[in-house]
Amino acid sequence: MPAEFKILFMQGGGLAENAIVPLNLSRGATVDFVVTGSWSQKSRKEAGKYAAEVHTAASGADSKFTTLPDPSTWQLSRGASYLHICSNETIDGIEFQQLPDLKALGSDAPLVIDFSSHVASRPVDWSKVGLAFGGAQKNLGPAGLTLVVVREDLLGHVLPACPSAFDYEVVAENASMFNTPPTWGIYIAGLTFEWLKNQREGDATGVAAIELRNIAKAKALYDFIDASDFYVNKVAVNCRSRMNIPFFLNDESRNDDFLAGAKAHHLLQLKGHKSVGGMRASLYNAMPMAGVEALIAYMREFARKHS
């Protein structure tokens, strides 16, 4: 990570950062959002309480959040304080495979990314990022810890109403100990970071090795779904999430039977979010390939019995 970034350990999760980011970065001006699913919708709504104006530069709502708006179509505000994206949408199964290059799009606004649900699942091109935040509970450690990575030049511009404990500059100056930090969460995250550093796949090490595993896990499940006439994934191929894979049965009256059978096979938490329905498999870093293979084997057998 470049030296000009500060790493902060905070509290409140990604939802709290939806308020803390505009308190620190909006400067009373317009902030831009690219809305690609449920989490970026929540972020945009919260920012409206603090920013002078919230502008939707692009939205995937017309496709029911099954595609990403092409960056060439984004309507970026002149002089925006920042542009916010959620780089992986857990509910909708959408992921930016490449972070947008705002300078190439003619904008000097810093890019803010909510990477809660795929942090440490792949390398980050920090040259494109102004600030990244994420709750720890998906890939780093227990709930209650929030990771914030912020470029130094973005510090020191808080709105007057910002509490000192949420002022990034104050947190940075006090080494994340302005108030009592979530020590257990930080300790567990430290163990996770050590584990990440020690991972290897061929010549790749660390997060690069983890990315190769995640690509392989996601590919195995997507390939099975795409080859099936019993299951379907509705997300465009170029923006499918590696972490969260929603899928639907062609006969949704069998959803409850599918979930009951999955539980009997020790395959848990597969019910899709209530806003979209269907099923959802989450393949976070800790999920081994053996778990994906077990799910595919069950899905194959269920389809055979009910086709």
Tab-separated table of C-alpha atoms in Angstrom:
chain	number	residue	atom	x	y	z
A	1	MET	CA	0.000	0.000	0.000
A	2	PRO	CA	1.378	3.460	-0.867
A	3	ALA	CA	2.825	5.476	2.014
A	4	GLU	CA	0.344	8.320	1.505
A	5	PHE	CA	-2.504	6.215	2.916
A	6	LYS	CA	-3.499	5.942	6.556
A	7	ILE	CA	-4.979	2.714	7.927
A	8	LEU	CA	-7.630	3.281	10.587
A	9	PHE	CA	-9.447	0.817	12.814
A	10	MET	CA	-12.874	2.174	13.699
A	11	GLN	CA	-16.278	0.958	14.850
A	12	GLY	CA	-19.835	0.911	13.552
A	13	GLY	CA	-19.413	-1.130	10.381
A	14	GLY	CA	-20.096	-0.050	6.838
A	15	LEU	CA	-23.444	1.487	7.739
A	16	ALA	CA	-21.788	3.943	10.115
A	17	GLU	CA	-19.236	4.837	7.434
A	18	ASN	CA	-22.128	5.842	5.182
A	19	ALA	CA	-22.475	8.811	7.539
A	20	ILE	CA	-18.831	9.218	8.569
A	21	VAL	CA	-17.571	9.511	4.982
A	22	PRO	CA	-19.728	12.526	4.039
A	23	LEU	CA	-19.042	14.103	7.431
A	24	ASN	CA	-15.334	13.966	6.561
A	25	LEU	CA	-15.254	14.415	2.806
A	26	SER	CA	-18.362	16.192	1.509
A	27	ARG	CA	-17.113	19.715	2.407
A	28	GLY	CA	-20.676	20.938	2.030
A	29	ALA	CA	-20.610	20.270	-1.720
A	30	THR	CA	-22.116	17.765	-4.151
A	31	VAL	CA	-21.235	14.089	-3.823
A	32	ASP	CA	-21.689	11.599	-6.657
A	33	PHE	CA	-22.980	8.048	-6.400
A	34	VAL	CA	-23.043	5.134	-8.791
A	35	VAL	CA	-25.927	2.991	-7.566
A	36	THR	CA	-25.458	-0.683	-8.348
A	37	GLY	CA	-27.576	-2.425	-5.724
A	38	SER	CA	-29.016	-2.398	-2.235
A	39	TRP	CA	-25.913	-1.244	-0.370
A	40	SER	CA	-25.077	1.697	-2.602
A	41	GLN	CA	-28.741	2.726	-2.357
A	42	LYS	CA	-28.420	2.806	1.445
A	43	SER	CA	-25.171	4.767	1.195
A	44	ARG	CA	-26.710	7.373	-1.087
A	45	LYS	CA	-29.707	7.838	1.204
A	46	GLU	CA	-27.526	8.323	4.289
A	47	ALA	CA	-25.203	10.787	2.557
A	48	GLY	CA	-28.219	12.978	1.851
A	49	LYS	CA	-28.319	13.913	5.532
A	50	TYR	CA	-24.881	15.557	5.388
A	51	ALA	CA	-23.900	16.529	1.846
A	52	ALA	CA	-25.239	19.697	0.267
A	53	GLU	CA	-26.419	17.655	-2.706
A	54	VAL	CA	-26.355	13.969	-3.611
A	55	HIS	CA	-26.171	13.280	-7.327
A	56	THR	CA	-26.772	9.883	-8.914
A	57	ALA	CA	-24.148	9.719	-11.643
A	58	ALA	CA	-25.388	6.332	-12.846
A	59	SER	CA	-27.722	3.554	-11.738
A	60	GLY	CA	-28.274	-0.083	-12.574
A	61	ALA	CA	-31.881	0.021	-11.402
A	62	ASP	CA	-33.300	-0.256	-14.931
A	63	SER	CA	-31.707	-3.695	-15.249
A	64	LYS	CA	-32.893	-4.621	-11.737
A	65	PHE	CA	-29.244	-4.496	-10.731
A	66	THR	CA	-28.120	-7.291	-13.009
A	67	THR	CA	-25.595	-5.134	-14.913
A	68	LEU	CA	-23.122	-2.355	-14.121
A	69	PRO	CA	-23.600	1.001	-15.850
A	70	ASP	CA	-20.820	1.531	-18.384
A	71	PRO	CA	-18.433	4.178	-16.962
A	72	SER	CA	-18.520	5.999	-20.304
A	73	THR	CA	-22.194	6.807	-19.581
A	74	TRP	CA	-21.700	8.160	-16.066
A	75	GLN	CA	-22.877	11.737	-15.581
A	76	LEU	CA	-20.215	13.055	-13.225
A	77	SER	CA	-20.707	16.336	-11.387
A	78	ARG	CA	-18.239	19.149	-11.908
A	79	GLY	CA	-16.396	19.765	-8.645
A	80	ALA	CA	-17.883	16.803	-6.770
A	81	SER	CA	-16.304	16.156	-3.370
A	82	TYR	CA	-16.082	12.441	-4.118
A	83	LEU	CA	-17.703	9.604	-6.032
A	84	HIS	CA	-18.964	6.613	-4.063
A	85	ILE	CA	-19.327	3.039	-5.288
A	86	CYS	CA	-20.003	-0.244	-3.546
A	87	SER	CA	-17.453	-2.440	-5.271
A	88	ASN	CA	-19.276	-5.658	-4.358
A	89	GLU	CA	-23.032	-5.832	-3.809
A	90	THR	CA	-23.801	-8.861	-1.633
A	91	ILE	CA	-27.556	-8.984	-2.220
A	92	ASP	CA	-27.526	-8.525	-5.969
A	93	GLY	CA	-24.306	-10.414	-6.714
A	94	ILE	CA	-22.647	-7.547	-8.614
A	95	GLU	CA	-18.918	-6.790	-8.481
A	96	PHE	CA	-16.666	-4.250	-10.163
A	97	GLN	CA	-14.026	-6.493	-11.705
A	98	GLN	CA	-11.910	-3.368	-12.269
A	99	LEU	CA	-12.155	-0.165	-10.272
A	100	PRO	CA	-13.123	2.867	-12.358
A	101	ASP	CA	-10.388	5.330	-13.280
A	102	LEU	CA	-12.001	8.681	-12.526
A	103	LYS	CA	-9.125	10.680	-13.987
A	104	ALA	CA	-9.611	8.870	-17.294
A	105	LEU	CA	-13.278	9.889	-17.075
A	106	GLY	CA	-12.295	13.541	-16.661
A	107	SER	CA	-12.956	13.839	-12.931
A	108	ASP	CA	-10.608	14.914	-10.140
A	109	ALA	CA	-12.983	13.628	-7.468
A	110	PRO	CA	-11.524	10.984	-5.160
A	111	LEU	CA	-13.060	7.533	-5.481
A	112	VAL	CA	-14.673	6.182	-2.312
A	113	ILE	CA	-15.291	2.439	-2.261
A	114	ASP	CA	-17.301	0.345	0.147
A	115	PHE	CA	-15.380	-2.914	-0.091
A	116	SER	CA	-16.922	-4.504	3.009
A	117	SER	CA	-17.881	-7.757	1.326
A	118	HIS	CA	-14.769	-8.435	-0.724
A	119	VAL	CA	-11.979	-6.777	1.230
A	120	ALA	CA	-8.809	-8.908	1.065
A	121	SER	CA	-10.343	-11.133	-1.610
A	122	ARG	CA	-8.218	-9.579	-4.370
A	123	PRO	CA	-5.520	-6.908	-4.751
A	124	VAL	CA	-6.601	-3.242	-4.841
A	125	ASP	CA	-5.254	-0.679	-7.316
A	126	TRP	CA	-4.716	2.085	-4.779
A	127	SER	CA	-3.748	4.576	-7.486
A	128	LYS	CA	-7.468	4.844	-8.288
A	129	VAL	CA	-8.721	5.122	-4.705
A	130	GLY	CA	-9.135	8.022	-2.297
A	131	LEU	CA	-10.802	6.123	0.520
A	132	ALA	CA	-11.927	2.553	1.099
A	133	PHE	CA	-13.936	1.250	4.023
A	134	GLY	CA	-15.367	-2.048	5.112
A	135	GLY	CA	-16.756	-3.957	8.028
A	136	ALA	CA	-14.441	-6.773	9.079
A	137	GLN	CA	-17.020	-9.518	9.389
A	138	LYS	CA	-16.815	-10.978	5.887
A	139	ASN	CA	-13.091	-11.587	5.374
A	140	LEU	CA	-11.100	-9.997	8.198
A	141	GLY	CA	-12.540	-10.805	11.603
A	142	PRO	CA	-15.545	-10.417	13.903
A	143	ALA	CA	-18.300	-7.858	13.547
A	144	GLY	CA	-17.638	-4.628	15.412
A	145	LEU	CA	-14.399	-3.676	13.673
A	146	THR	CA	-14.307	-1.354	10.658
A	147	LEU	CA	-11.295	-0.919	8.403
A	148	VAL	CA	-10.789	2.502	6.787
A	149	VAL	CA	-7.961	3.223	4.352
A	150	VAL	CA	-7.777	6.928	3.519
A	151	ARG	CA	-5.371	9.065	1.505
A	152	GLU	CA	-3.633	11.651	3.677
A	153	ASP	CA	-4.640	14.647	1.579
A	154	LEU	CA	-8.306	13.892	2.335
A	155	LEU	CA	-7.837	14.395	6.068
A	156	GLY	CA	-8.724	17.603	7.859
A	157	HIS	CA	-11.854	18.670	5.974
A	158	VAL	CA	-14.605	17.594	8.369
A	159	LEU	CA	-17.943	19.300	8.696
A	160	PRO	CA	-18.323	21.174	12.015
A	161	ALA	CA	-20.963	18.690	13.170
A	162	CYS	CA	-18.623	15.691	12.883
A	163	PRO	CA	-17.946	14.055	16.279
A	164	SER	CA	-14.250	13.948	17.143
A	165	ALA	CA	-14.337	10.149	17.398
A	166	PHE	CA	-15.407	10.015	13.739
A	167	ASP	CA	-12.917	12.597	12.456
A	168	TYR	CA	-10.466	10.615	10.332
A	169	GLU	CA	-7.651	13.058	11.070
A	170	VAL	CA	-8.180	12.709	14.825
A	171	VAL	CA	-8.334	8.920	14.560
A	172	ALA	CA	-5.146	8.866	12.455
A	173	GLU	CA	-3.247	11.198	14.801
A	174	ASN	CA	-4.145	8.934	17.712
A	175	ALA	CA	-3.214	5.651	15.988
A	176	SER	CA	-6.873	4.510	16.085
A	177	MET	CA	-6.927	4.933	19.876
A	178	PHE	CA	-8.689	8.274	20.325
A	179	ASN	CA	-11.335	6.220	22.087
A	180	THR	CA	-10.967	2.661	23.381
A	181	PRO	CA	-10.567	0.531	20.262
A	182	PRO	CA	-12.281	-2.833	19.629
A	183	THR	CA	-9.211	-4.720	20.808
A	184	TRP	CA	-10.493	-8.260	20.299
A	185	GLY	CA	-11.562	-7.526	16.740
A	186	ILE	CA	-8.184	-5.936	15.956
A	187	TYR	CA	-6.371	-8.925	17.461
A	188	ILE	CA	-8.351	-11.406	15.358
A	189	ALA	CA	-7.855	-9.247	12.260
A	190	GLY	CA	-4.116	-9.329	12.962
A	191	LEU	CA	-4.184	-13.122	12.965
A	192	THR	CA	-6.141	-13.041	9.718
A	193	PHE	CA	-3.609	-10.693	8.126
A	194	GLU	CA	-0.809	-13.086	9.104
A	195	TRP	CA	-2.766	-15.986	7.602
A	196	LEU	CA	-3.316	-14.007	4.413
A	197	LYS	CA	0.384	-13.199	4.100
A	198	ASN	CA	1.249	-16.900	4.335
A	199	GLN	CA	-1.099	-18.115	1.587
A	200	ARG	CA	0.426	-19.465	-1.615
A	201	GLU	CA	-0.925	-20.670	-4.956
A	202	GLY	CA	1.890	-21.502	-7.358
A	203	ASP	CA	4.070	-18.402	-7.587
A	204	ALA	CA	1.358	-16.170	-6.119
A	205	THR	CA	1.398	-15.291	-2.436
A	206	GLY	CA	-0.808	-13.386	-0.014
A	207	VAL	CA	-3.917	-11.710	-1.372
A	208	ALA	CA	-2.868	-12.541	-4.940
A	209	ALA	CA	-3.014	-16.232	-4.000
A	210	ILE	CA	-6.391	-15.750	-2.329
A	211	GLU	CA	-7.682	-14.110	-5.497
A	212	LEU	CA	-6.733	-17.170	-7.557
A	213	ARG	CA	-8.650	-19.402	-5.140
A	214	ASN	CA	-11.664	-17.127	-5.228
A	215	ILE	CA	-11.657	-17.077	-9.028
A	216	ALA	CA	-11.551	-20.878	-9.089
A	217	LYS	CA	-14.344	-21.263	-6.524
A	218	ALA	CA	-16.653	-18.808	-8.268
A	219	LYS	CA	-15.928	-20.249	-11.713
A	220	ALA	CA	-16.806	-23.761	-10.567
A	221	LEU	CA	-20.219	-22.686	-9.286
A	222	TYR	CA	-21.042	-20.326	-12.153
A	223	ASP	CA	-20.025	-22.945	-14.722
A	224	PHE	CA	-22.330	-25.489	-13.102
A	225	ILE	CA	-25.257	-23.050	-12.958
A	226	ASP	CA	-24.760	-21.899	-16.552
A	227	ALA	CA	-24.643	-25.485	-17.816
A	228	SER	CA	-27.854	-26.344	-15.985
A	229	ASP	CA	-31.410	-25.835	-17.182
A	230	PHE	CA	-32.631	-26.160	-13.587
A	231	TYR	CA	-30.808	-23.154	-12.078
A	232	VAL	CA	-30.153	-19.650	-13.359
A	233	ASN	CA	-27.995	-16.679	-12.411
A	234	LYS	CA	-29.324	-13.395	-13.832
A	235	VAL	CA	-26.225	-11.188	-13.483
A	236	ALA	CA	-24.267	-10.178	-16.581
A	237	VAL	CA	-21.127	-12.274	-16.924
A	238	ASN	CA	-18.754	-9.282	-16.879
A	239	CYS	CA	-19.846	-8.140	-13.415
A	240	ARG	CA	-20.644	-11.318	-11.534
A	241	SER	CA	-19.505	-11.334	-7.935
A	242	ARG	CA	-16.894	-13.849	-6.823
A	243	MET	CA	-18.076	-13.550	-3.229
A	244	ASN	CA	-21.869	-13.689	-3.504
A	245	ILE	CA	-23.612	-15.813	-6.112
A	246	PRO	CA	-27.404	-15.513	-6.288
A	247	PHE	CA	-29.259	-18.193	-8.217
A	248	PHE	CA	-32.834	-19.219	-8.832
A	249	LEU	CA	-34.592	-22.535	-9.362
A	250	ASN	CA	-36.609	-22.745	-12.562
A	251	ASP	CA	-39.506	-23.908	-10.372
A	252	GLU	CA	-39.478	-21.632	-7.353
A	253	SER	CA	-42.234	-23.630	-5.664
A	254	ARG	CA	-39.410	-26.027	-4.746
A	255	ASN	CA	-37.396	-23.390	-2.871
A	256	ASP	CA	-38.341	-24.661	0.584
A	257	ASP	CA	-37.554	-28.248	-0.396
A	258	PHE	CA	-34.172	-27.121	-1.720
A	259	LEU	CA	-33.305	-25.308	1.496
A	260	ALA	CA	-34.463	-28.188	3.696
A	261	GLY	CA	-32.373	-30.647	1.711
A	262	ALA	CA	-29.393	-28.321	1.814
A	263	LYS	CA	-29.631	-28.081	5.596
A	264	ALA	CA	-29.722	-31.876	5.830
A	265	HIS	CA	-26.448	-31.861	3.892
A	266	HIS	CA	-24.973	-29.254	6.287
A	267	LEU	CA	-25.166	-26.534	3.624
A	268	LEU	CA	-26.451	-23.476	5.470
A	269	GLN	CA	-27.490	-19.847	4.902
A	270	LEU	CA	-28.419	-20.365	1.246
A	271	LYS	CA	-31.707	-18.468	1.262
A	272	GLY	CA	-31.557	-15.363	-0.915
A	273	HIS	CA	-32.249	-11.921	0.487
A	274	LYS	CA	-35.952	-11.185	0.871
A	275	SER	CA	-35.711	-8.300	-1.604
A	276	VAL	CA	-34.645	-10.576	-4.473
A	277	GLY	CA	-35.660	-14.084	-3.415
A	278	GLY	CA	-34.120	-17.278	-4.695
A	279	MET	CA	-30.849	-18.559	-3.291
A	280	ARG	CA	-27.458	-17.070	-2.576
A	281	ALA	CA	-24.129	-18.798	-2.006
A	282	SER	CA	-21.466	-16.701	-0.288
A	283	LEU	CA	-17.905	-17.784	-1.055
A	284	TYR	CA	-15.842	-15.628	1.267
A	285	ASN	CA	-12.130	-16.261	1.766
A	286	ALA	CA	-12.688	-18.834	4.510
A	287	MET	CA	-14.888	-21.027	2.298
A	288	PRO	CA	-12.756	-23.875	0.916
A	289	MET	CA	-13.169	-25.351	-2.546
A	290	ALA	CA	-14.472	-28.490	-0.828
A	291	GLY	CA	-17.474	-26.486	0.363
A	292	VAL	CA	-18.222	-25.299	-3.167
A	293	GLU	CA	-17.896	-28.837	-4.489
A	294	ALA	CA	-20.296	-30.102	-1.811
A	295	LEU	CA	-22.852	-27.464	-2.815
A	296	ILE	CA	-22.530	-28.338	-6.505
A	297	ALA	CA	-22.948	-32.045	-5.735
A	298	TYR	CA	-26.124	-31.326	-3.777
A	299	MET	CA	-27.494	-29.011	-6.465
A	300	ARG	CA	-26.822	-31.651	-9.118
A	301	GLU	CA	-28.603	-34.357	-7.130
A	302	PHE	CA	-31.559	-32.090	-6.301
A	303	ALA	CA	-31.976	-31.187	-9.963
A	304	ARG	CA	-31.817	-34.863	-10.957
A	305	LYS	CA	-34.569	-35.783	-8.516
A	306	HIS	CA	-36.880	-32.922	-9.443
A	307	SER	CA	-36.393	-32.528	-13.185
